[in-house]
Amino acid sequence: MAEKPGLTRLTGRLYGPNCDDDDCPNLYRTENRTIVVQGDLYDGFKAPAGEGLVEIPEHVLREAVRALGW
């Protein structure tokens, strides 16, 4: 799994071979210490212009918290 430029992956390492094509939910930390979320688009309501909503499993957030040592 290749790292994205400027991003540190916090999740997705526990899935094994099921996520070898980078299509699983993930959280990344940017160089500016913000969080980027990768996941399935959520269409429960329309986000404001320029924003998007994604839906990720709870266990992905727990994995990110462990990676950050919180």
PDB file of C-alpha atoms in Angstrom:
ATOM      1  CA  MET A   1       0.000   0.000   0.000  1.00  0.00           C
ATOM      2  CA  ALA A   2       1.672   3.170  -1.149  1.00  0.00           C
ATOM      3  CA  GLU A   3       1.552   6.292   0.994  1.00  0.00           C
ATOM      4  CA  LYS A   4      -0.018   9.360  -0.564  1.00  0.00           C
ATOM      5  CA  PRO A   5       2.290  12.428  -0.761  1.00  0.00           C
ATOM      6  CA  GLY A   6       1.926  14.506   2.398  1.00  0.00           C
ATOM      7  CA  LEU A   7      -0.308  11.932   4.111  1.00  0.00           C
ATOM      8  CA  THR A   8       0.399   9.417   6.855  1.00  0.00           C
ATOM      9  CA  ARG A   9      -1.995   6.477   6.900  1.00  0.00           C
ATOM     10  CA  LEU A  10      -3.470   5.858  10.338  1.00  0.00           C
ATOM     11  CA  THR A  11      -5.706   2.914   9.431  1.00  0.00           C
ATOM     12  CA  GLY A  12      -6.085   0.104   6.923  1.00  0.00           C
ATOM     13  CA  ARG A  13      -3.106  -1.962   8.017  1.00  0.00           C
ATOM     14  CA  LEU A  14      -5.193  -4.570   9.835  1.00  0.00           C
ATOM     15  CA  TYR A  15      -7.317  -5.658   6.885  1.00  0.00           C
ATOM     16  CA  GLY A  16      -4.693  -7.838   5.194  1.00  0.00           C
ATOM     17  CA  PRO A  17      -5.246  -9.051   1.644  1.00  0.00           C
ATOM     18  CA  ASN A  18      -8.838  -7.794   1.498  1.00  0.00           C
ATOM     19  CA  CYS A  19      -7.638  -4.203   1.034  1.00  0.00           C
ATOM     20  CA  ASP A  20      -4.722  -4.633  -1.313  1.00  0.00           C
ATOM     21  CA  ASP A  21      -6.188  -2.255  -3.905  1.00  0.00           C
ATOM     22  CA  ASP A  22      -6.546   0.756  -1.541  1.00  0.00           C
ATOM     23  CA  ASP A  23     -10.360   0.754  -1.641  1.00  0.00           C
ATOM     24  CA  CYS A  24     -11.073   0.270   2.073  1.00  0.00           C
ATOM     25  CA  PRO A  25     -12.011   3.039   4.532  1.00  0.00           C
ATOM     26  CA  ASN A  26      -8.959   4.855   5.877  1.00  0.00           C
ATOM     27  CA  LEU A  27      -7.966   7.893   7.891  1.00  0.00           C
ATOM     28  CA  TYR A  28      -4.854   9.879   7.042  1.00  0.00           C
ATOM     29  CA  ARG A  29      -2.998  12.618   8.907  1.00  0.00           C
ATOM     30  CA  THR A  30      -1.749  15.527   6.800  1.00  0.00           C
ATOM     31  CA  GLU A  31       1.487  17.472   7.205  1.00  0.00           C
ATOM     32  CA  ASN A  32      -0.690  20.211   8.753  1.00  0.00           C
ATOM     33  CA  ARG A  33      -1.929  17.716  11.390  1.00  0.00           C
ATOM     34  CA  THR A  34      -5.465  17.574   9.980  1.00  0.00           C
ATOM     35  CA  ILE A  35      -7.356  14.352   9.221  1.00  0.00           C
ATOM     36  CA  VAL A  36      -8.415  13.176   5.759  1.00  0.00           C
ATOM     37  CA  VAL A  37     -11.137  10.517   5.562  1.00  0.00           C
ATOM     38  CA  GLN A  38     -11.411   7.983   2.729  1.00  0.00           C
ATOM     39  CA  GLY A  39     -14.609   5.975   2.575  1.00  0.00           C
ATOM     40  CA  ASP A  40     -17.849   5.234   0.812  1.00  0.00           C
ATOM     41  CA  LEU A  41     -19.852   8.326  -0.113  1.00  0.00           C
ATOM     42  CA  TYR A  42     -22.811   8.891   2.189  1.00  0.00           C
ATOM     43  CA  ASP A  43     -25.978  10.057   0.496  1.00  0.00           C
ATOM     44  CA  GLY A  44     -28.236  10.523   3.536  1.00  0.00           C
ATOM     45  CA  PHE A  45     -28.385  14.259   2.800  1.00  0.00           C
ATOM     46  CA  LYS A  46     -26.675  16.728   0.503  1.00  0.00           C
ATOM     47  CA  ALA A  47     -23.498  18.317   1.829  1.00  0.00           C
ATOM     48  CA  PRO A  48     -22.842  22.025   1.242  1.00  0.00           C
ATOM     49  CA  ALA A  49     -20.974  22.977  -1.941  1.00  0.00           C
ATOM     50  CA  GLY A  50     -17.298  22.048  -1.743  1.00  0.00           C
ATOM     51  CA  GLU A  51     -17.854  19.463   1.008  1.00  0.00           C
ATOM     52  CA  GLY A  52     -18.424  15.730   0.984  1.00  0.00           C
ATOM     53  CA  LEU A  53     -19.707  13.126   3.406  1.00  0.00           C
ATOM     54  CA  VAL A  54     -18.230   9.669   3.811  1.00  0.00           C
ATOM     55  CA  GLU A  55     -19.314   6.763   5.969  1.00  0.00           C
ATOM     56  CA  ILE A  56     -16.656   4.692   7.723  1.00  0.00           C
ATOM     57  CA  PRO A  57     -16.937   1.807  10.203  1.00  0.00           C
ATOM     58  CA  GLU A  58     -16.393   2.538  13.912  1.00  0.00           C
ATOM     59  CA  HIS A  59     -13.444   0.140  14.050  1.00  0.00           C
ATOM     60  CA  VAL A  60     -11.549   2.351  11.580  1.00  0.00           C
ATOM     61  CA  LEU A  61     -11.808   5.304  13.992  1.00  0.00           C
ATOM     62  CA  ARG A  62     -10.660   3.100  16.869  1.00  0.00           C
ATOM     63  CA  GLU A  63      -7.648   1.983  14.822  1.00  0.00           C
ATOM     64  CA  ALA A  64      -6.748   5.618  14.066  1.00  0.00           C
ATOM     65  CA  VAL A  65      -6.984   6.550  17.759  1.00  0.00           C
ATOM     66  CA  ARG A  66      -4.599   3.712  18.600  1.00  0.00           C
ATOM     67  CA  ALA A  67      -2.182   4.822  15.841  1.00  0.00           C
ATOM     68  CA  LEU A  68      -2.139   8.354  17.279  1.00  0.00           C
ATOM     69  CA  GLY A  69      -1.623   7.064  20.830  1.00  0.00           C
ATOM     70  CA  TRP A  70      -4.697   8.891  22.180  1.00  0.00           C
TER      71      TRP A  70
END
